mmCIF file of C-alpha atoms and ligand atoms in Angstrom:
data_model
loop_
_atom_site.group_PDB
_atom_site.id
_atom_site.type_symbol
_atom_site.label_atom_id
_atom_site.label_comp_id
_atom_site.label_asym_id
_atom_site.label_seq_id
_atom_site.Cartn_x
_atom_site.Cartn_y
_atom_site.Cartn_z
ATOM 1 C CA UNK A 1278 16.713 15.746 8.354
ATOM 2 C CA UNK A 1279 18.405 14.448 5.155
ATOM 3 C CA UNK A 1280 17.409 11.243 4.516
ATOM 4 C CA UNK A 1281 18.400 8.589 2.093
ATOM 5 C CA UNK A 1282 15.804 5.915 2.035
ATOM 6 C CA UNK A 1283 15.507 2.392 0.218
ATOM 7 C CA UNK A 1284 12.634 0.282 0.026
ATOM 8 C CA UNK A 1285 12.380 -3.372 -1.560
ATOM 9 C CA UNK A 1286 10.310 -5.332 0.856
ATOM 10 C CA UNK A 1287 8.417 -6.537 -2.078
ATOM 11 C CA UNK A 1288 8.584 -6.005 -6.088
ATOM 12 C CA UNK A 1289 9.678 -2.570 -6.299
ATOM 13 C CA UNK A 1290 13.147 -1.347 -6.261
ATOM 14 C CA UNK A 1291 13.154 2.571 -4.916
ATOM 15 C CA UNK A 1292 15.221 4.796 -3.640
ATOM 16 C CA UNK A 1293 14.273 8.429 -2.391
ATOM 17 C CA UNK A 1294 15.896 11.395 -0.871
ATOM 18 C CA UNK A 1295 13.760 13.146 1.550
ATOM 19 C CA UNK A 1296 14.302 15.999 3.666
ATOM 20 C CA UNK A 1297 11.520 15.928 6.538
ATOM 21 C CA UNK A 1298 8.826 15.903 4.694
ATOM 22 C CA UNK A 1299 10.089 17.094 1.230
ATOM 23 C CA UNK A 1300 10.676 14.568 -1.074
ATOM 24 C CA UNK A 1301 13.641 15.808 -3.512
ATOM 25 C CA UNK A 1302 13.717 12.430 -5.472
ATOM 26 C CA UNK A 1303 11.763 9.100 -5.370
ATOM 27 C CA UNK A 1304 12.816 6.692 -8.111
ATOM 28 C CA UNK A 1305 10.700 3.365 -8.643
ATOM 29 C CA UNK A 1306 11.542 1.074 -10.451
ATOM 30 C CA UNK A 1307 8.881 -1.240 -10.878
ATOM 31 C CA UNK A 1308 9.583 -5.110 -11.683
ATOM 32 C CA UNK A 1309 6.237 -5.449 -12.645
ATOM 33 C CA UNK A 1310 7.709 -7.053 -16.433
ATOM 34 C CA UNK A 1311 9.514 -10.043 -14.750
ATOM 35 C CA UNK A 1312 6.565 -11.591 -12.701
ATOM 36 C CA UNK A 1313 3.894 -10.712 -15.163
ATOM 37 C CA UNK A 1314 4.075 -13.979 -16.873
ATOM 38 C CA UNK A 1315 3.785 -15.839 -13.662
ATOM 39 C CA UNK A 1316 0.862 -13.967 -12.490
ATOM 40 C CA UNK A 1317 1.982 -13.051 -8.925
ATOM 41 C CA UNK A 1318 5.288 -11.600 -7.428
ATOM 42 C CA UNK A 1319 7.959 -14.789 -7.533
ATOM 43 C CA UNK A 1320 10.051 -14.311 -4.444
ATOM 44 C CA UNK A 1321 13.326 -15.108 -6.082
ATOM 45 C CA UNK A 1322 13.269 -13.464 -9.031
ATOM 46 C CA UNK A 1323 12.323 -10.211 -6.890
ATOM 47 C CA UNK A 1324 15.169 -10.274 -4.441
ATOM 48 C CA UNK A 1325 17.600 -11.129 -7.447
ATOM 49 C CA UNK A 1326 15.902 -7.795 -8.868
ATOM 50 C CA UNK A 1327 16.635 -5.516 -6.570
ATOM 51 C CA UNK A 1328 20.170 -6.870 -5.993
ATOM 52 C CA UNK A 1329 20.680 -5.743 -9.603
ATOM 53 C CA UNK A 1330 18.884 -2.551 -9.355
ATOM 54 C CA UNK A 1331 18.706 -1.089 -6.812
ATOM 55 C CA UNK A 1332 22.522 -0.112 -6.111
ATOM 56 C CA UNK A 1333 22.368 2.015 -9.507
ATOM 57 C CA UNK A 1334 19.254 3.714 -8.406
ATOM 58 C CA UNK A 1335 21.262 4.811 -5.172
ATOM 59 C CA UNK A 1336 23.998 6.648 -7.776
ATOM 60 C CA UNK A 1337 21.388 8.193 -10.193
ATOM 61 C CA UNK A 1338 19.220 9.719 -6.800
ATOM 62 C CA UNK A 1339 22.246 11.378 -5.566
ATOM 63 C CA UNK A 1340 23.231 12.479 -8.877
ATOM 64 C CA UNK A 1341 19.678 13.928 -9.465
ATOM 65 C CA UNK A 1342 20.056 16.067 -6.912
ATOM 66 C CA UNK A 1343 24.043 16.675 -6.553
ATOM 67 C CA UNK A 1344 24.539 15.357 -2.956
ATOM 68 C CA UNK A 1345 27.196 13.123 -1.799
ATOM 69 C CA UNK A 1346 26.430 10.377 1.085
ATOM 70 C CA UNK A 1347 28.610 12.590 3.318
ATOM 71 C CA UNK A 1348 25.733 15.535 3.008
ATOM 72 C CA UNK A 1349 23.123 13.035 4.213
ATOM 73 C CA UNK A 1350 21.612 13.139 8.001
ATOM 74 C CA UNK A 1351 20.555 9.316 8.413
ATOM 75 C CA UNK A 1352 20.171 6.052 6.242
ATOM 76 C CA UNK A 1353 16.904 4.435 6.327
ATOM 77 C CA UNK A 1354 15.592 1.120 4.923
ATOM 78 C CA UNK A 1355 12.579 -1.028 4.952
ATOM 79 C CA UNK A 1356 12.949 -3.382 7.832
ATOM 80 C CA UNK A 1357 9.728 -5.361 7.354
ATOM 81 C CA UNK A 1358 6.997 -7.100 6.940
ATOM 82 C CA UNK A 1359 7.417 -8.595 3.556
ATOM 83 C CA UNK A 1360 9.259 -10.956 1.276
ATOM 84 C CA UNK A 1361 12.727 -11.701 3.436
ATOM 85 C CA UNK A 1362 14.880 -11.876 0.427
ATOM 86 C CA UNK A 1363 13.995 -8.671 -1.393
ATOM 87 C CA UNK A 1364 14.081 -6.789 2.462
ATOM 88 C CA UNK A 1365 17.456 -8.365 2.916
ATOM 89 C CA UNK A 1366 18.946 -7.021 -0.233
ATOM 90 C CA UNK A 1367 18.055 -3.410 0.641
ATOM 91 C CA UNK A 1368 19.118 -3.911 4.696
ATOM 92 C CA UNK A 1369 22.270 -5.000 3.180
ATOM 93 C CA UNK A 1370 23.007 -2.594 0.791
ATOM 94 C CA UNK A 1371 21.721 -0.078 3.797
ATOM 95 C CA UNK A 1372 24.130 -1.242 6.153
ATOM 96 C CA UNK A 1373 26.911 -1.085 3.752
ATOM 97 C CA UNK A 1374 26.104 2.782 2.728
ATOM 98 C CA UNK A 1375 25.691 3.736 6.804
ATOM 99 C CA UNK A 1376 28.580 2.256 7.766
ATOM 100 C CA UNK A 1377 30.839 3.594 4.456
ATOM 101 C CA UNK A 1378 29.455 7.440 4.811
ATOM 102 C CA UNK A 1379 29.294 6.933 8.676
ATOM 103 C CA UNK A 1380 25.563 7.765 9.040
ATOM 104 C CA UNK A 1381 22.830 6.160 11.211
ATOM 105 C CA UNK A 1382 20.702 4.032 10.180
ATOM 106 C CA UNK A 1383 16.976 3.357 10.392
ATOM 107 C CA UNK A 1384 15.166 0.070 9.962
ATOM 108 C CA UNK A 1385 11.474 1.266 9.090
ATOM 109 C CA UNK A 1386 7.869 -0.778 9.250
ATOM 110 C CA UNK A 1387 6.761 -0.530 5.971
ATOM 111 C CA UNK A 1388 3.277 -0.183 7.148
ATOM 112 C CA UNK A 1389 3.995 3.025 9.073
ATOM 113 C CA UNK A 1390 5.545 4.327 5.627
ATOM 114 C CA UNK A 1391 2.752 3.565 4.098
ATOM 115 C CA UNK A 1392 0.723 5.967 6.766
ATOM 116 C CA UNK A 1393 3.613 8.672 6.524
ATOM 117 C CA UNK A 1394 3.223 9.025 2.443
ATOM 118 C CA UNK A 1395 -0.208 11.116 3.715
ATOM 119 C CA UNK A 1396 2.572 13.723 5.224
ATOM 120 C CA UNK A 1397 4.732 14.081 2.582
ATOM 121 C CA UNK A 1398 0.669 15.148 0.568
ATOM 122 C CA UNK A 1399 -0.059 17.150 3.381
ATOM 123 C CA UNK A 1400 3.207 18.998 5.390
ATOM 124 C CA UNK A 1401 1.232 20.131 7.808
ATOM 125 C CA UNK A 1402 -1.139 17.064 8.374
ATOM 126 C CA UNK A 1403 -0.314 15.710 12.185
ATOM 127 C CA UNK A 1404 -1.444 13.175 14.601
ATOM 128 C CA UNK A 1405 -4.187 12.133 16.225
ATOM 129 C CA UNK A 1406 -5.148 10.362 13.105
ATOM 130 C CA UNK A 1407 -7.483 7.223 12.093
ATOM 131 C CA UNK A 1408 -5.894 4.995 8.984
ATOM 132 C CA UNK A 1409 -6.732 2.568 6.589
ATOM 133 C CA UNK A 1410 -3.827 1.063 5.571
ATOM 134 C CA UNK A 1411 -4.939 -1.322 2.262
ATOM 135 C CA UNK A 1412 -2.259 -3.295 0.349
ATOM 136 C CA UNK A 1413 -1.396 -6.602 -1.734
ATOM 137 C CA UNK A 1414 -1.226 -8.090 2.109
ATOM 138 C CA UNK A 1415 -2.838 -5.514 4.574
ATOM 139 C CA UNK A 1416 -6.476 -4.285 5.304
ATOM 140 C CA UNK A 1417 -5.456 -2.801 8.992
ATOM 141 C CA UNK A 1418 -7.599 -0.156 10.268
ATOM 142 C CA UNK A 1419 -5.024 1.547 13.013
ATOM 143 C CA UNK A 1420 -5.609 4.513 15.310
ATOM 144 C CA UNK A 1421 -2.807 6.752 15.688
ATOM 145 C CA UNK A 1422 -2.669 9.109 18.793
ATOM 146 C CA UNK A 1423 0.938 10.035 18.619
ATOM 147 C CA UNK A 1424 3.984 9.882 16.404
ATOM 148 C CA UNK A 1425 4.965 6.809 16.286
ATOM 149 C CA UNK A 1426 2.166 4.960 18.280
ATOM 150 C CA UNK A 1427 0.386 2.756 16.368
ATOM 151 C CA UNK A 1428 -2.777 1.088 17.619
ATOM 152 C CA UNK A 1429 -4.267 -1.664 15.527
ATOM 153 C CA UNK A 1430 -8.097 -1.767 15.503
ATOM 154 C CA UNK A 1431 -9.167 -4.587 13.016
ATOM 155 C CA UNK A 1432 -7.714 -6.075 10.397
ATOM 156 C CA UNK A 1433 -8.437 -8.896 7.717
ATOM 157 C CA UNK A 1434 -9.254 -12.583 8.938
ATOM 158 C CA UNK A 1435 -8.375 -13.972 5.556
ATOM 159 C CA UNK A 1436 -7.594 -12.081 2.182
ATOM 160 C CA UNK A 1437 -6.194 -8.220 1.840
ATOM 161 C CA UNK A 1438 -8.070 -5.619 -0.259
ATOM 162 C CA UNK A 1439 -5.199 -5.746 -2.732
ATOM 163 C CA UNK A 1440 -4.975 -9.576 -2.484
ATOM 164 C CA UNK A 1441 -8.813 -9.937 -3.452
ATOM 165 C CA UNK A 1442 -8.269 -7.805 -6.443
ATOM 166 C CA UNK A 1443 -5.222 -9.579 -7.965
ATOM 167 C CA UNK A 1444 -6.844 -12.757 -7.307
ATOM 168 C CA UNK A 1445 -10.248 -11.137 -8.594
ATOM 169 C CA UNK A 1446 -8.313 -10.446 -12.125
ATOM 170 C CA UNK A 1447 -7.026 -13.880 -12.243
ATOM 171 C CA UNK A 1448 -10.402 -14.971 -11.773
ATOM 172 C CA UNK A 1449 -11.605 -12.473 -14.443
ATOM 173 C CA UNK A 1450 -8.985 -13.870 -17.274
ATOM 174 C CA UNK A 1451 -7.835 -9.792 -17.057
ATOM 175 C CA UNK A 1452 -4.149 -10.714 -16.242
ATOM 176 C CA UNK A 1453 -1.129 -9.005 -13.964
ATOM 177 C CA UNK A 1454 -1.272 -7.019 -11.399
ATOM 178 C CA UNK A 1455 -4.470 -7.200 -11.000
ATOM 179 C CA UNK A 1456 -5.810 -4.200 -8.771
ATOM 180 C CA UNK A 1457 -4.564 -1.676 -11.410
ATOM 181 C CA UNK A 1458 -6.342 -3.273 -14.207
ATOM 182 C CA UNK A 1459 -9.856 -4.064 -12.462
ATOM 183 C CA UNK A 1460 -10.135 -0.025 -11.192
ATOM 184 C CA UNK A 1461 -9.779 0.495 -15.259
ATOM 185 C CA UNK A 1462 -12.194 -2.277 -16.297
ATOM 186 C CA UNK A 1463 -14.628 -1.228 -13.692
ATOM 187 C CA UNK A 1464 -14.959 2.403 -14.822
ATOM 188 C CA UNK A 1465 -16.666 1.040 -18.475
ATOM 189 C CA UNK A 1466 -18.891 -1.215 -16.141
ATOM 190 C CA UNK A 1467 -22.285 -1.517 -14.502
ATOM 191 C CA UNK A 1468 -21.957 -2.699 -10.664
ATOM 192 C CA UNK A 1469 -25.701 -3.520 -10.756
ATOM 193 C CA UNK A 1470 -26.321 -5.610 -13.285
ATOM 194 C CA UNK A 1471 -24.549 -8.472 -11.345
ATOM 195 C CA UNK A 1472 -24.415 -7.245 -7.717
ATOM 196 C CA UNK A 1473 -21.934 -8.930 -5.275
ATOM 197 C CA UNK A 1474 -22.546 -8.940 -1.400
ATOM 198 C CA UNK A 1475 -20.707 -6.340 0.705
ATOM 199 C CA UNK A 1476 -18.861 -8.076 3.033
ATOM 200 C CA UNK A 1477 -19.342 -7.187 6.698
ATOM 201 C CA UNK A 1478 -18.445 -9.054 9.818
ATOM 202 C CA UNK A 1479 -19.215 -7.298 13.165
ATOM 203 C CA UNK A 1480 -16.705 -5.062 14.731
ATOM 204 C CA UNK A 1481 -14.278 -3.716 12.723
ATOM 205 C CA UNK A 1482 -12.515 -7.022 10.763
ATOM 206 C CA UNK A 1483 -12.664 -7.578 7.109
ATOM 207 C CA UNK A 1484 -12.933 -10.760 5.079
ATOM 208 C CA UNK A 1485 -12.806 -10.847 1.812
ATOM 209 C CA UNK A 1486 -12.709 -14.633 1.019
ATOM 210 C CA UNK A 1487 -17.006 -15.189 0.638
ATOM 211 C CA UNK A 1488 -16.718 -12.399 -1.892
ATOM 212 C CA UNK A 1489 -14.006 -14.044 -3.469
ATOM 213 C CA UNK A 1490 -16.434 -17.501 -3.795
ATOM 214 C CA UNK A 1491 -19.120 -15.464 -4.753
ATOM 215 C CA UNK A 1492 -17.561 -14.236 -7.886
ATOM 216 C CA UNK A 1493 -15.904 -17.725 -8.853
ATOM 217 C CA UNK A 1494 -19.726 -19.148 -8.593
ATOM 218 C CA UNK A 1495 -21.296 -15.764 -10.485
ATOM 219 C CA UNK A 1496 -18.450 -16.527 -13.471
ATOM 220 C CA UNK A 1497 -18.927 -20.370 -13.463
ATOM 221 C CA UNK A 1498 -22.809 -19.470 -14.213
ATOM 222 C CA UNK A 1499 -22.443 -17.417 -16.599
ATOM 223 C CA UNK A 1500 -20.025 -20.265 -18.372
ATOM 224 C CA UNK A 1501 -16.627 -19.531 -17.310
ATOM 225 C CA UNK A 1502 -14.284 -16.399 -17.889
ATOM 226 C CA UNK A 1503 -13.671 -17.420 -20.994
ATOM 227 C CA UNK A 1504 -17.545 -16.907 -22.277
ATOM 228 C CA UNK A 1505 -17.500 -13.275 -20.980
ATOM 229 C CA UNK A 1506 -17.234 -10.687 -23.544
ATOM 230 C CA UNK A 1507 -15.521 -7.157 -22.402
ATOM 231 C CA UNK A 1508 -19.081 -5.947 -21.425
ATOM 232 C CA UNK A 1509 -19.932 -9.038 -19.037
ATOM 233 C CA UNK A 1510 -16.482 -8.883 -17.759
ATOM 234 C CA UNK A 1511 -16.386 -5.140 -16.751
ATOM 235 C CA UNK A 1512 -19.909 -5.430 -15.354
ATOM 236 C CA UNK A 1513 -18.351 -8.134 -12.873
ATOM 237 C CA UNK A 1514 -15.317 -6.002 -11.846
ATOM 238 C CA UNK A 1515 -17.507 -3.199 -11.190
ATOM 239 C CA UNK A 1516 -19.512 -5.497 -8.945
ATOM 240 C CA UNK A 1517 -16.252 -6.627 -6.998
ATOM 241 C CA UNK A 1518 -14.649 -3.427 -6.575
ATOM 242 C CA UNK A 1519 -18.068 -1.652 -5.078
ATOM 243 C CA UNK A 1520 -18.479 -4.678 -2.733
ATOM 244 C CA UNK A 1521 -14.627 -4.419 -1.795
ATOM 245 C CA UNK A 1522 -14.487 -0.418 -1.471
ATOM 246 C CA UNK A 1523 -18.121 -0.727 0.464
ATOM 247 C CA UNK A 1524 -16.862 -2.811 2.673
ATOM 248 C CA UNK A 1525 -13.659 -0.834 3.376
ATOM 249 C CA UNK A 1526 -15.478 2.552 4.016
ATOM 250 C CA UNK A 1527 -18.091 0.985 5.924
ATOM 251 C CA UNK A 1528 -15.642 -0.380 8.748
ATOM 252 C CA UNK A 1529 -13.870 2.756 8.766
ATOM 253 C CA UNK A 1530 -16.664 4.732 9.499
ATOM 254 C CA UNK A 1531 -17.256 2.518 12.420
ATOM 255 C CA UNK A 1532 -13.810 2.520 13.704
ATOM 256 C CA UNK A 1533 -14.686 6.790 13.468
ATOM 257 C CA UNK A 1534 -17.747 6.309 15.184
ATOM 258 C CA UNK A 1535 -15.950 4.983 17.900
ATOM 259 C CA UNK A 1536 -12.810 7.200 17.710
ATOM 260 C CA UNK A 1537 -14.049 10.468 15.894
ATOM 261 C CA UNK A 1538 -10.097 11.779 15.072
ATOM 262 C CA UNK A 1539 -10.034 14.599 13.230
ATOM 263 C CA UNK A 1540 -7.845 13.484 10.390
ATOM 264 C CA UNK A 1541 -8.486 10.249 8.456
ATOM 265 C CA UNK A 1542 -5.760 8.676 6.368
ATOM 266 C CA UNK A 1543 -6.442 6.023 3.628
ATOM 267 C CA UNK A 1544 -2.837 4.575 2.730
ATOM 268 C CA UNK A 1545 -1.236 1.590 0.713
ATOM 269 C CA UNK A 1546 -1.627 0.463 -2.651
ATOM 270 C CA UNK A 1547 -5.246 -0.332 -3.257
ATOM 271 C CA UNK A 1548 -5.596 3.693 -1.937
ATOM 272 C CA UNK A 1549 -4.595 4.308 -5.682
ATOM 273 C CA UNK A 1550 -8.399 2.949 -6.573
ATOM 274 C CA UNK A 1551 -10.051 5.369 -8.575
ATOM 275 C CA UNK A 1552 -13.685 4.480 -6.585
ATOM 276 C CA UNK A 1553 -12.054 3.961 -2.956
ATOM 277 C CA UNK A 1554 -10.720 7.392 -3.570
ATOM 278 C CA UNK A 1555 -14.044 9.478 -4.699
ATOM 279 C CA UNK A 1556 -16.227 7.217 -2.080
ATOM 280 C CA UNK A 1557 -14.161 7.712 1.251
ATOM 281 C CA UNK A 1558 -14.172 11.805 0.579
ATOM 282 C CA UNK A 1559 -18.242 11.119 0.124
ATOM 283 C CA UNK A 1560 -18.518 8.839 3.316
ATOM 284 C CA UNK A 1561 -16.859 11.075 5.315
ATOM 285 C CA UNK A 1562 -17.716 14.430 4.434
ATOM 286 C CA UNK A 1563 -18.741 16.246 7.924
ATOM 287 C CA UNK A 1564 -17.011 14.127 9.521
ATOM 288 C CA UNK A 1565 -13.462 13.823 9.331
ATOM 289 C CA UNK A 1566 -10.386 15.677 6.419
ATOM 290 C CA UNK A 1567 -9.450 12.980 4.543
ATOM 291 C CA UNK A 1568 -5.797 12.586 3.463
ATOM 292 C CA UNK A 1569 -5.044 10.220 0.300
ATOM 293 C CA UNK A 1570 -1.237 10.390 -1.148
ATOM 294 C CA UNK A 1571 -1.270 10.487 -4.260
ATOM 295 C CA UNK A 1572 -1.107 7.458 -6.804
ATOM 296 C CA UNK A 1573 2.754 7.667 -6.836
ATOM 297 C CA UNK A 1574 3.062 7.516 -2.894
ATOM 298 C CA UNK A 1575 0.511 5.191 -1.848
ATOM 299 C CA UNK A 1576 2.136 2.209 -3.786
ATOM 300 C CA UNK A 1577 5.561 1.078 -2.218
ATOM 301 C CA UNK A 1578 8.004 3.732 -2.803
ATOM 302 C CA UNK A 1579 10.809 4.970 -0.654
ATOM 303 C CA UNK A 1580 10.029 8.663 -0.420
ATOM 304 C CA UNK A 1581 7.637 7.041 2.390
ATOM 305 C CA UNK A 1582 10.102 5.043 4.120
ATOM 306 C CA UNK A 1583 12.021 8.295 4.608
ATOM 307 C CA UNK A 1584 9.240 10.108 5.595
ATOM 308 C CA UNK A 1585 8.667 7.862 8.467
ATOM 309 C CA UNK A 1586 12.498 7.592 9.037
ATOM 310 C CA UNK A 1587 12.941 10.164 11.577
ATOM 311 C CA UNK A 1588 9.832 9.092 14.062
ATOM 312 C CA UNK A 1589 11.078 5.227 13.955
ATOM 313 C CA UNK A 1590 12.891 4.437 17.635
ATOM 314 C CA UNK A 1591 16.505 3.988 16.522
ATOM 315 C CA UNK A 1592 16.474 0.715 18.725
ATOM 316 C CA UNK A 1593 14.591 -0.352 15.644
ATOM 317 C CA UNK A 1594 18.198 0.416 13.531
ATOM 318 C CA UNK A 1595 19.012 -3.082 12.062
ATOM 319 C CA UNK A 1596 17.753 -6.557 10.591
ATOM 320 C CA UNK A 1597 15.158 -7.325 8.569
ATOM 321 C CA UNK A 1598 12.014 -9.100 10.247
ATOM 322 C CA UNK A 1599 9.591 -10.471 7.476
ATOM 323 C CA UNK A 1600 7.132 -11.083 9.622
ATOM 324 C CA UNK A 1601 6.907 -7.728 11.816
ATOM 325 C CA UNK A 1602 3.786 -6.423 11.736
ATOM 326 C CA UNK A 1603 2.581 -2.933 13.423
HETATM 327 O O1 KG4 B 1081 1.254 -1.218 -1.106
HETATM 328 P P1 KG4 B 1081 1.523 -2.001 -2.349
HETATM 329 O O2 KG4 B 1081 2.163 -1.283 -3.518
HETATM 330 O O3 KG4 B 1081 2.405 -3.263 -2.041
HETATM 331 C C1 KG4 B 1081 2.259 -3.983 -0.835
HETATM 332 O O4 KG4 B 1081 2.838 -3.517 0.185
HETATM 333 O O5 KG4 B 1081 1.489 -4.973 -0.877
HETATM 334 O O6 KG4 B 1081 0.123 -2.632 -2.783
HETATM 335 C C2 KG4 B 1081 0.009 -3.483 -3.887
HETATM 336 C C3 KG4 B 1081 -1.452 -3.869 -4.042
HETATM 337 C C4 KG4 B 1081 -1.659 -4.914 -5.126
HETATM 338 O O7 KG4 B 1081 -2.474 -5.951 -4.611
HETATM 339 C C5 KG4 B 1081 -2.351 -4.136 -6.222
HETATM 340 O O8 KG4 B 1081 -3.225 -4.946 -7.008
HETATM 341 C C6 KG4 B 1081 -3.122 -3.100 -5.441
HETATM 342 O O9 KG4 B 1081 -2.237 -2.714 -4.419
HETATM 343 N N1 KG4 B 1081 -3.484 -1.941 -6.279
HETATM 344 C C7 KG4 B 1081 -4.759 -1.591 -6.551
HETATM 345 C C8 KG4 B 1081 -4.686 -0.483 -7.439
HETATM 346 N N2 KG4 B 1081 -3.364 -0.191 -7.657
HETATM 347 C C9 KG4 B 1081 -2.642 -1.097 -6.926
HETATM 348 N N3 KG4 B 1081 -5.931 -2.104 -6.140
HETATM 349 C C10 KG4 B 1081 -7.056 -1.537 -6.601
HETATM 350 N N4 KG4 B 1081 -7.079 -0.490 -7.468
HETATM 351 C C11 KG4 B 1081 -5.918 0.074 -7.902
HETATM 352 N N5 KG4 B 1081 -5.946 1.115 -8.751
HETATM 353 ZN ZN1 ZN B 1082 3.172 -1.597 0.588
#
């Protein structure tokens, strides 16, 4: 199925062509630039983003590949969850291309793309499935019997994996965005000359907010983040990143325990973490295959979104919900 798909739910502008599960172009454009110097994604200045971009990225994917909107099967766009400005630029502009080439349209969860990037890695990967889906505002462990049946397990009571880390950097004086930056600090560190806790409620929730505290009090002792030199300050994001990546892998060999699938799926932005990435083959080696997309496809993209396209319920076609969550 020839799929045009657009994703801006948050502060990427993309736009893929997919056929199944062969992606034939994904372009990102990453604002990254524009919200760096106010340390965080800035919900205006991301929808006003996309509205610029994203409408030329449409033209250069289809001139990649020299197709026409009339060749396409179906039009899909991120529905939600995530910032409603930047998801109502793309269902607009989505919309507009369905109805002008006469195509159907697909409104997709962004959290099942995230989970379908593993099948555009792996063709011939299939459900039943176990996923950790980590991201800037997700830490959902989901169970996935079926296409298209998504069962959520636990989740975060406070912070996401990806939230922790920005706000980790912050903490660390080591700037915007923040996950990418600690995963490159870390590797020069030592995560035991300072150790952190590993979070771990019971059952199979995350919270990453005592963590959080216990690296604000570990900096104030040591005299702030501005008295660290590089040393101290990869030491402590070494430190945070084990306790985070522990944490993860420890509920989702739980979750296993309790639902041995075959196929395990670790999805979403923070899945681009060098340590979450080496640890989760080691933690589950015997037990389950382990599918991680690669870096490209497990941050938002729109190869993903058209990946999941053709197993979203096309009663799901139109509007974007912000706050829709599995
Ligand atoms: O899935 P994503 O691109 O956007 C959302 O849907 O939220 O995830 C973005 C999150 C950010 O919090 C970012 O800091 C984190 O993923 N991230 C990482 C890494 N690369 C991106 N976290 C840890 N290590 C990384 N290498
Ligand atoms: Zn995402």
């Amino acid at each position: 199925m020839l799929t045009l798909a657009i994703e801006s739910s948050c502060d990427e502008s993309s736009v893929a062509l997919v056929d199944g599960r062969q992606v034939l172009v994904n372009l990102v454009f990453s604002q990254e630039a524009a919200h760096a110097p106010f340390g965080g994604v800035v919900p205006e200045l991301a929808a006003r983003a996309h509205l610029r971009k994203l409408p030329a990225l449409v033209r250069a994917a289809l001139d990649r590949v020299g197709l026409q909107g009339d060749d396409l099967d179906l039009v899909a766009v991120t529905r939600g969850p995530g910032l409603i400005g930047s998801l109502l630029v793309g269902v607009g502009l989505a919309q507009g291309l369905a109805r002008g080439w006469r195509k159907p349209l697909r409104g997709v969860n962004h959290l099942w793309g995230h989970v379908y990037a593993a099948m555009l890695a792996r063709p011939e990967l299939e459900p039943p499935l176990l996923a950790l889906v980590v991201s800037g505002a997700h830490s959902d462990l989901v169970r996935m019997p079926a296409h298209g049946v998504f069962e959520v397990l636990g989740r975060t009571r406070d912070d996401a994996a990806g939230e922790a880390f920005d706000k980790a950097a912050r903490m660390l004086g080591l700037g915007y965005p923040g996950g990418p930056v600690v995963d490159r600090m870390a590797r020069r560190g030592d995560p035991a000359r300072w150790p952190l806790p590993v979070p771990s409620l019971p059952g199979l929730e995350y919270s990453f907010s005592g963590l959080k505290t216990a690296l604000r009090y570990r900096i104030r002792d040591l005299g702030g983040s501005e008295a660290l030199d590089e040393k101290a300050r990869a030491d402590l994001a070494a430190a945070f990143e084990r306790s985070v990546v522990e944490s993860l892998l420890e509920k989702v060999r739980l979750a296993w325990d309790r639902w041995p699938a075959p196929e395990v799926v670790i999805c979403g932005g923070v899945a681009a973490n060098s340590l979450l990435r080496r640890r989760a083959e080691e933690t589950m080696e015997g037990r389950a295959r382990v599918t991680i997309p690669p870096l490209s496809l497990c941050t938002d993209n729109a190869a993903m979104i058209g990946a999941a396209a053709p197993y979203t319920p096309a009663e799901t076609e139109l509007g974007a919900d912000a706050s829709l969550g599995w």
